[in-house]
Short mmCIF file of C-alpha atoms in Angstrom, two decimals:
data_model
loop_
_atom_site.label_atom_id
_atom_site.label_comp_id
_atom_site.label_asym_id
_atom_site.label_seq_id
_atom_site.Cartn_x
_atom_site.Cartn_y
_atom_site.Cartn_z
CA MET A 1258 -19.21 -5.54 46.83
CA THR A 1259 -21.36 -2.82 48.41
CA GLU A 1260 -20.27 -1.27 51.70
CA LEU A 1261 -23.28 -2.80 53.48
CA LYS A 1262 -22.51 -6.29 52.14
CA SER A 1263 -18.84 -5.88 53.05
CA LYS A 1264 -19.80 -5.07 56.64
CA PHE A 1265 -22.20 -8.01 56.67
CA VAL A 1266 -19.56 -10.48 55.47
CA LYS A 1267 -17.12 -9.37 58.18
CA VAL A 1268 -19.61 -10.24 60.93
CA TYR A 1269 -19.29 -13.94 60.08
CA SER A 1270 -15.74 -14.05 61.46
CA VAL A 1271 -16.88 -12.41 64.69
CA LEU A 1272 -19.64 -14.96 65.22
CA LYS A 1273 -17.40 -17.88 64.28
CA LYS A 1274 -14.79 -16.83 66.83
CA GLU A 1275 -17.43 -16.48 69.54
CA LEU A 1276 -18.92 -19.91 68.83
CA LEU A 1277 -15.54 -21.65 68.69
CA HIS A 1278 -14.85 -20.39 72.21
CA ASP A 1279 -18.38 -20.77 73.61
CA SER A 1280 -18.06 -22.75 76.85
CA ALA A 1281 -21.52 -24.28 76.33
CA PHE A 1282 -20.08 -26.65 73.71
CA GLY A 1283 -17.03 -27.73 75.73
CA LEU A 1284 -14.83 -27.99 72.65
CA THR A 1285 -11.41 -29.62 72.61
CA ASP A 1286 -8.73 -28.55 70.14
CA ASP A 1287 -9.71 -31.37 67.76
CA SER A 1288 -13.46 -30.73 67.97
CA ARG A 1289 -12.90 -26.97 67.65
CA ASN A 1290 -11.05 -27.56 64.39
CA TRP A 1291 -13.88 -29.82 63.19
CA VAL A 1292 -16.57 -27.26 64.05
CA GLU A 1293 -14.62 -24.50 62.31
CA ARG A 1294 -14.49 -26.69 59.22
CA ILE A 1295 -18.24 -27.37 59.45
CA MET A 1296 -18.99 -23.66 59.60
CA ASP A 1297 -16.59 -22.53 56.88
CA TYR A 1298 -17.77 -25.21 54.44
CA ASN A 1299 -21.51 -24.81 54.98
CA VAL A 1300 -22.45 -21.35 56.26
CA PRO A 1301 -20.91 -18.59 54.09
CA GLY A 1302 -20.63 -20.32 50.72
CA GLY A 1303 -24.00 -19.41 49.21
CA LYS A 1304 -25.41 -16.23 47.71
CA LEU A 1305 -26.22 -14.93 51.24
CA ASN A 1306 -29.52 -13.55 49.96
CA ARG A 1307 -31.47 -14.52 53.09
CA GLY A 1308 -28.99 -12.93 55.46
CA LEU A 1309 -28.50 -9.79 53.42
CA SER A 1310 -32.27 -9.46 53.15
CA VAL A 1311 -32.43 -8.86 56.92
CA VAL A 1312 -29.99 -5.95 56.63
CA ASP A 1313 -31.57 -4.54 53.47
CA SER A 1314 -35.08 -4.86 54.94
CA TYR A 1315 -34.06 -3.17 58.18
CA LYS A 1316 -32.41 -0.32 56.29
CA LEU A 1317 -35.44 0.25 54.04
CA LEU A 1318 -37.97 -0.04 56.86
CA ARG A 1319 -35.99 2.27 59.09
CA GLU A 1320 -35.63 4.91 56.38
CA LEU A 1321 -39.28 4.86 55.35
CA THR A 1322 -41.24 3.90 58.48
CA ASN A 1323 -41.56 7.26 60.21
CA SER A 1324 -39.85 10.52 61.04
CA LYS A 1325 -38.17 9.37 64.27
CA TYR A 1326 -35.37 7.80 62.22
CA LYS A 1327 -33.50 10.80 60.86
CA SER A 1328 -29.89 9.68 61.14
CA GLU A 1329 -27.94 7.17 59.10
CA LEU A 1330 -27.71 3.60 60.30
CA SER A 1331 -25.20 3.33 63.10
CA ASP A 1332 -22.46 0.70 63.07
CA ASP A 1333 -24.21 -0.98 66.01
CA GLU A 1334 -27.49 -1.23 64.06
CA ILE A 1335 -25.75 -2.65 61.00
CA PHE A 1336 -23.92 -5.12 63.22
CA LEU A 1337 -27.07 -6.35 64.99
CA ALA A 1338 -29.02 -6.63 61.73
CA SER A 1339 -26.07 -8.56 60.29
CA VAL A 1340 -26.03 -10.89 63.29
CA LEU A 1341 -29.70 -11.69 62.65
CA GLY A 1342 -28.95 -12.15 58.97
CA TRP A 1343 -26.21 -14.64 59.76
CA SER A 1344 -28.58 -16.43 62.15
CA VAL A 1345 -30.87 -17.01 59.17
CA GLU A 1346 -27.87 -18.23 57.14
CA TRP A 1347 -27.00 -20.64 59.96
CA ILE A 1348 -30.56 -22.03 59.82
CA GLN A 1349 -30.14 -22.40 56.06
CA ALA A 1350 -26.81 -24.20 56.48
CA CYS A 1351 -28.31 -26.68 58.94
CA ALA A 1352 -31.24 -27.35 56.61
CA LEU A 1353 -28.99 -27.95 53.60
CA VAL A 1354 -26.60 -30.29 55.41
CA LEU A 1355 -29.47 -32.49 56.61
CA ASP A 1356 -31.55 -32.14 53.43
CA ASP A 1357 -28.65 -33.29 51.23
CA ILE A 1358 -28.31 -36.46 53.31
CA MET A 1359 -32.03 -37.24 53.08
CA ASP A 1360 -32.08 -36.54 49.33
CA HIS A 1361 -28.82 -38.45 48.65
CA SER A 1362 -27.58 -35.33 46.83
CA HIS A 1363 -24.10 -35.11 45.35
CA THR A 1364 -23.34 -31.42 44.91
CA ARG A 1365 -24.25 -28.20 46.66
CA ARG A 1366 -23.13 -24.72 45.66
CA GLY A 1367 -20.82 -26.21 43.07
CA HIS A 1368 -18.99 -28.47 45.55
CA PRO A 1369 -19.55 -31.96 46.98
CA CYS A 1370 -22.20 -32.08 49.70
CA TRP A 1371 -20.73 -31.97 53.20
CA PHE A 1372 -21.64 -35.58 53.97
CA ARG A 1373 -19.88 -36.71 50.78
CA LEU A 1374 -16.49 -35.47 52.01
CA PRO A 1375 -13.89 -38.00 53.19
CA LYS A 1376 -14.16 -38.77 56.93
CA VAL A 1377 -17.51 -36.97 57.23
CA GLY A 1378 -20.27 -39.33 56.08
CA MET A 1379 -23.14 -39.68 58.55
CA ILE A 1380 -21.29 -37.59 61.14
CA ALA A 1381 -22.93 -34.81 59.09
CA ILE A 1382 -26.21 -35.49 60.91
CA ASN A 1383 -24.67 -34.36 64.17
CA ASP A 1384 -22.88 -31.55 62.35
CA GLY A 1385 -26.23 -30.25 61.15
CA LEU A 1386 -27.52 -30.27 64.72
CA ILE A 1387 -24.43 -28.38 65.85
CA LEU A 1388 -25.20 -25.66 63.29
CA ARG A 1389 -28.80 -25.51 64.48
CA ASN A 1390 -27.72 -25.16 68.11
CA HIS A 1391 -25.40 -22.31 67.24
CA VAL A 1392 -28.43 -20.10 66.51
CA PRO A 1393 -29.82 -19.74 70.07
CA ARG A 1394 -26.28 -19.10 71.30
CA ILE A 1395 -25.88 -16.28 68.76
CA LEU A 1396 -29.24 -14.78 69.74
CA ARG A 1397 -28.47 -15.05 73.46
CA THR A 1398 -25.06 -13.44 73.13
CA HIS A 1399 -26.20 -10.43 71.13
CA PHE A 1400 -29.86 -9.84 72.00
CA GLN A 1401 -30.44 -11.05 75.55
CA THR A 1402 -30.59 -7.49 76.89
CA GLU A 1403 -32.86 -6.19 74.10
CA HIS A 1404 -36.55 -5.72 74.89
CA TYR A 1405 -37.47 -7.80 71.83
CA TYR A 1406 -35.27 -10.80 72.72
CA LEU A 1407 -38.14 -13.15 73.62
CA GLN A 1408 -40.02 -12.15 70.47
CA LEU A 1409 -36.95 -13.02 68.41
CA VAL A 1410 -36.55 -16.42 70.09
CA ASP A 1411 -40.24 -17.15 69.59
CA LEU A 1412 -40.00 -16.12 65.92
CA PHE A 1413 -37.10 -18.49 65.24
CA HIS A 1414 -38.93 -21.30 67.06
CA GLU A 1415 -42.08 -20.73 65.00
CA VAL A 1416 -40.16 -20.74 61.73
CA GLU A 1417 -38.21 -23.86 62.69
CA CYS A 1418 -41.43 -25.71 63.55
CA GLN A 1419 -42.92 -24.79 60.19
CA THR A 1420 -39.77 -25.77 58.28
CA ILE A 1421 -39.45 -29.15 60.00
CA ALA A 1422 -43.15 -29.86 59.42
CA GLY A 1423 -42.74 -29.03 55.74
CA GLN A 1424 -39.72 -31.30 55.45
CA MET A 1425 -41.64 -34.12 57.14
CA LEU A 1426 -44.59 -33.75 54.76
CA ASP A 1427 -42.17 -33.72 51.83
CA LEU A 1428 -40.45 -36.89 53.04
CA ILE A 1429 -43.55 -38.92 53.89
CA THR A 1430 -45.18 -37.91 50.60
CA THR A 1431 -42.12 -39.20 48.75
CA LEU A 1432 -41.17 -42.21 50.84
CA ALA A 1433 -38.05 -43.95 49.59
CA GLY A 1434 -38.90 -47.14 47.75
CA GLU A 1435 -42.58 -46.24 47.46
CA ILE A 1436 -43.58 -44.56 44.23
CA ASN A 1437 -47.21 -43.51 44.43
CA LEU A 1438 -47.92 -40.47 42.30
CA SER A 1439 -51.62 -40.61 43.19
CA SER A 1440 -50.79 -38.77 46.42
CA TYR A 1441 -49.27 -35.85 44.51
CA SER A 1442 -51.57 -32.86 44.11
CA LEU A 1443 -51.34 -29.08 43.99
CA PRO A 1444 -52.73 -28.61 47.56
CA VAL A 1445 -50.16 -31.08 48.96
CA TYR A 1446 -47.39 -29.40 47.01
CA GLN A 1447 -48.44 -25.94 48.21
CA GLN A 1448 -48.48 -27.05 51.84
CA ILE A 1449 -44.99 -28.54 51.54
CA THR A 1450 -43.51 -25.41 49.96
CA LEU A 1451 -45.35 -23.06 52.32
CA SER A 1452 -43.85 -24.70 55.38
CA LYS A 1453 -40.52 -25.93 54.06
CA THR A 1454 -39.39 -22.88 52.08
CA SER A 1455 -41.56 -19.81 52.53
CA TYR A 1456 -41.25 -19.30 56.28
CA TYR A 1457 -37.48 -19.30 56.70
CA SER A 1458 -36.49 -17.97 53.28
CA PHE A 1459 -38.97 -15.11 52.92
CA TYR A 1460 -40.94 -14.38 56.07
CA LEU A 1461 -38.10 -14.75 58.59
CA PRO A 1462 -35.71 -12.09 57.17
CA VAL A 1463 -38.39 -9.38 57.02
CA ALA A 1464 -39.88 -10.41 60.37
CA CYS A 1465 -36.42 -10.09 61.97
CA ALA A 1466 -36.10 -6.55 60.64
CA LEU A 1467 -39.57 -5.61 61.91
CA VAL A 1468 -38.85 -7.04 65.37
CA MET A 1469 -35.64 -4.98 65.57
CA LEU A 1470 -37.72 -1.90 64.83
CA GLY A 1471 -40.13 -2.73 67.65
CA GLU A 1472 -43.03 -3.69 65.37
CA ASN A 1473 -45.77 -6.09 66.41
CA LEU A 1474 -45.70 -8.95 63.89
CA GLU A 1475 -49.39 -9.68 64.42
CA SER A 1476 -50.22 -6.36 62.78
CA HIS A 1477 -48.43 -7.43 59.59
CA ASP A 1478 -50.42 -10.53 58.65
CA ASP A 1479 -51.08 -9.23 55.11
CA MET A 1480 -47.36 -8.82 54.59
CA LYS A 1481 -46.76 -12.33 55.93
CA ASP A 1482 -49.29 -13.83 53.49
CA ILE A 1483 -47.58 -12.13 50.54
CA LEU A 1484 -44.13 -13.30 51.61
CA LEU A 1485 -45.36 -16.87 52.04
CA GLU A 1486 -46.87 -16.81 48.55
CA MET A 1487 -43.60 -15.38 47.25
CA GLY A 1488 -41.83 -18.32 48.85
CA THR A 1489 -44.06 -20.74 46.97
CA TYR A 1490 -43.22 -18.91 43.74
CA PHE A 1491 -39.52 -19.23 44.61
CA GLN A 1492 -39.88 -22.99 45.16
CA VAL A 1493 -41.71 -23.42 41.85
CA GLN A 1494 -38.73 -21.69 40.23
CA ASP A 1495 -36.40 -24.07 42.08
CA ASP A 1496 -38.34 -27.08 40.80
CA TYR A 1497 -38.17 -25.74 37.26
CA LEU A 1498 -34.42 -25.03 37.49
CA ASP A 1499 -33.76 -28.47 39.00
CA CYS A 1500 -35.02 -29.97 35.75
CA PHE A 1501 -34.29 -27.34 33.08
CA GLY A 1502 -31.57 -25.19 34.65
CA ASP A 1503 -27.85 -25.31 33.85
CA PRO A 1504 -25.97 -27.17 36.66
CA GLU A 1505 -22.98 -24.88 36.04
CA VAL A 1506 -25.19 -21.87 36.81
CA ILE A 1507 -27.33 -23.20 39.66
CA GLY A 1508 -24.40 -24.91 41.40
CA LYS A 1509 -25.90 -28.38 41.74
CA ILE A 1510 -27.11 -31.34 39.72
CA GLY A 1511 -30.88 -31.62 39.91
CA THR A 1512 -32.20 -34.92 41.28
CA ASP A 1513 -35.91 -34.23 41.90
CA ILE A 1514 -37.06 -36.82 39.33
CA GLU A 1515 -34.74 -39.55 40.63
CA ASP A 1516 -35.69 -38.70 44.23
CA ASN A 1517 -39.42 -39.05 43.51
CA LYS A 1518 -40.05 -35.49 44.71
CA CYS A 1519 -43.47 -33.91 44.74
CA THR A 1520 -42.59 -30.94 42.54
CA TRP A 1521 -44.59 -28.35 40.66
CA LEU A 1522 -43.55 -30.00 37.39
CA VAL A 1523 -44.79 -33.50 38.23
CA VAL A 1524 -48.03 -32.12 39.68
CA GLN A 1525 -48.65 -30.17 36.47
CA ALA A 1526 -47.73 -33.20 34.37
CA LEU A 1527 -50.28 -35.33 36.22
CA GLU A 1528 -52.96 -32.70 35.59
CA HIS A 1529 -52.22 -32.31 31.88
CA CYS A 1530 -51.22 -35.75 30.60
CA ASN A 1531 -53.50 -38.33 28.98
CA GLU A 1532 -53.73 -41.94 30.18
CA GLU A 1533 -50.88 -43.15 27.99
CA GLN A 1534 -48.62 -40.32 29.16
CA LYS A 1535 -49.67 -40.91 32.76
CA LYS A 1536 -48.58 -44.55 32.47
CA LEU A 1537 -45.21 -43.42 31.10
CA LEU A 1538 -44.85 -41.08 34.07
CA TYR A 1539 -45.78 -43.79 36.57
CA ASP A 1540 -43.35 -46.24 34.96
CA ASN A 1541 -40.37 -43.88 34.94
CA TYR A 1542 -40.70 -41.31 37.73
CA GLY A 1543 -38.62 -41.86 40.86
CA ARG A 1544 -36.13 -44.18 39.14
CA LYS A 1545 -32.36 -43.71 39.17
CA ASP A 1546 -31.82 -44.96 35.62
CA PRO A 1547 -30.70 -41.97 33.47
CA LYS A 1548 -32.74 -43.29 30.54
CA GLN A 1549 -35.93 -43.26 32.63
CA VAL A 1550 -35.13 -39.77 33.93
CA ALA A 1551 -34.67 -38.64 30.31
CA LYS A 1552 -38.12 -40.04 29.43
CA VAL A 1553 -39.72 -37.97 32.18
CA LYS A 1554 -37.93 -34.83 31.02
CA GLU A 1555 -39.00 -35.51 27.45
CA LEU A 1556 -42.61 -35.88 28.62
CA TYR A 1557 -42.33 -32.53 30.41
CA LYS A 1558 -41.26 -30.97 27.11
CA THR A 1559 -44.07 -32.71 25.20
CA LEU A 1560 -46.56 -31.29 27.71
CA ASN A 1561 -45.06 -27.80 27.19
CA LEU A 1562 -44.34 -27.41 30.90
CA GLU A 1563 -41.63 -24.86 30.09
CA ASP A 1564 -44.27 -22.59 28.52
CA LEU A 1565 -46.67 -23.33 31.37
CA PHE A 1566 -44.01 -22.25 33.85
CA THR A 1567 -43.47 -18.98 31.98
CA GLN A 1568 -47.22 -18.31 32.11
CA TYR A 1569 -47.29 -19.13 35.83
CA GLU A 1570 -44.32 -16.86 36.52
CA ASN A 1571 -45.80 -13.87 34.69
CA LYS A 1572 -49.23 -14.33 36.28
CA THR A 1573 -47.79 -14.76 39.78
CA CYS A 1574 -45.58 -11.70 39.46
CA LYS A 1575 -48.57 -9.54 38.47
CA LYS A 1576 -50.66 -10.92 41.34
CA LEU A 1577 -47.92 -10.36 43.90
CA THR A 1578 -47.28 -6.82 42.65
CA LYS A 1579 -50.97 -5.99 42.97
CA SER A 1580 -51.11 -7.41 46.50
CA ILE A 1581 -47.98 -5.51 47.53
CA GLU A 1582 -49.30 -2.21 46.21
CA ALA A 1583 -52.52 -2.71 48.20
CA LEU A 1584 -50.60 -2.70 51.50
CA PRO A 1585 -51.06 0.49 53.57
CA ASN A 1586 -47.43 0.66 54.73
CA VAL A 1587 -45.20 2.22 52.07
CA ALA A 1588 -42.04 0.98 53.78
CA VAL A 1589 -43.25 -2.62 53.78
CA GLN A 1590 -44.25 -2.19 50.12
CA ALA A 1591 -40.70 -1.14 49.27
CA VAL A 1592 -39.21 -4.15 51.04
CA LEU A 1593 -41.53 -6.63 49.35
CA LYS A 1594 -40.95 -5.09 45.92
CA SER A 1595 -37.21 -5.43 46.40
CA PHE A 1596 -37.70 -9.11 47.32
CA LEU A 1597 -39.79 -9.74 44.23
CA ALA A 1598 -37.31 -7.96 41.96
CA LYS A 1599 -34.49 -10.22 43.21
CA ILE A 1600 -36.25 -13.47 42.36
CA HIS A 1601 -38.32 -12.63 39.27
CA LYS A 1602 -37.03 -14.60 36.27
CA ARG A 1603 -33.95 -15.75 38.17
CA LEU A 1604 -31.63 -18.32 36.58
CA LYS A 1605 -30.17 -19.80 39.78
#
């Protein structure tokens, strides 16, 4: 573990202790134990890429932005960047807890989903809301006196609005019990992924770092567009891995086909299949029967969607690299290149 990551990981315990004794929640001994369990099970168990990206982005931007930053990062700077990184991880934890319920998922990060645990069940809905309401408390505690505090709060609100809108579009496009693939198209898919994934997973970490450095986010619209496109690329990878990835590697059992999800794979299948294949897709997509799921996966292979994904990945990487290198800010270029390097050809 790098020194920076080690310092980041330690900040979780600080925030957890603060939240467990935050008078705003009026916790009893029993509820405090429950909330601690919620946090420990759902917040720190992932790869922490989103949170660490805030710290890494801040470090790179600070080093390369201009000459006024000559010294090494102070412990206070690392701490504050880590707090913002954990705030992003808290948003992620909330989203996953609620998303798993809505998708009827079974595993997450190699373990049973939170709502699947004994004595949890649908209490997990409220647990997800608790995690979400931790975020403004974290921001208030650590940034209220900073000149950029309101900009931070506004940024998190904007990203949350986008994420919720994306989740809504995803859910109403794939209504439970209603299988209508005619509503699935590339524009619909792109809008879902843009809102649901790109904003909080890619734009938010870099935007947090820029705000800490006193940058005006409105002057970085080109950067924002690239990060949002990178988020779409990331979601396409997720869709591919849900179907073709190794559950032991990705940490969950993919259920997109059973859940009737509007994924990149099904959209591509609809565009490339003939009438007979389209009927097979309509007859089997969105069904829980393993045999019907297997038929859909076999159709994906017949349509060479694995090769199509490889072509898409290579083309997208070249396009993103070209867009990044066209940016005038060398520091922002470095941050975006590091993001792209982390996700290109990932296996989980």
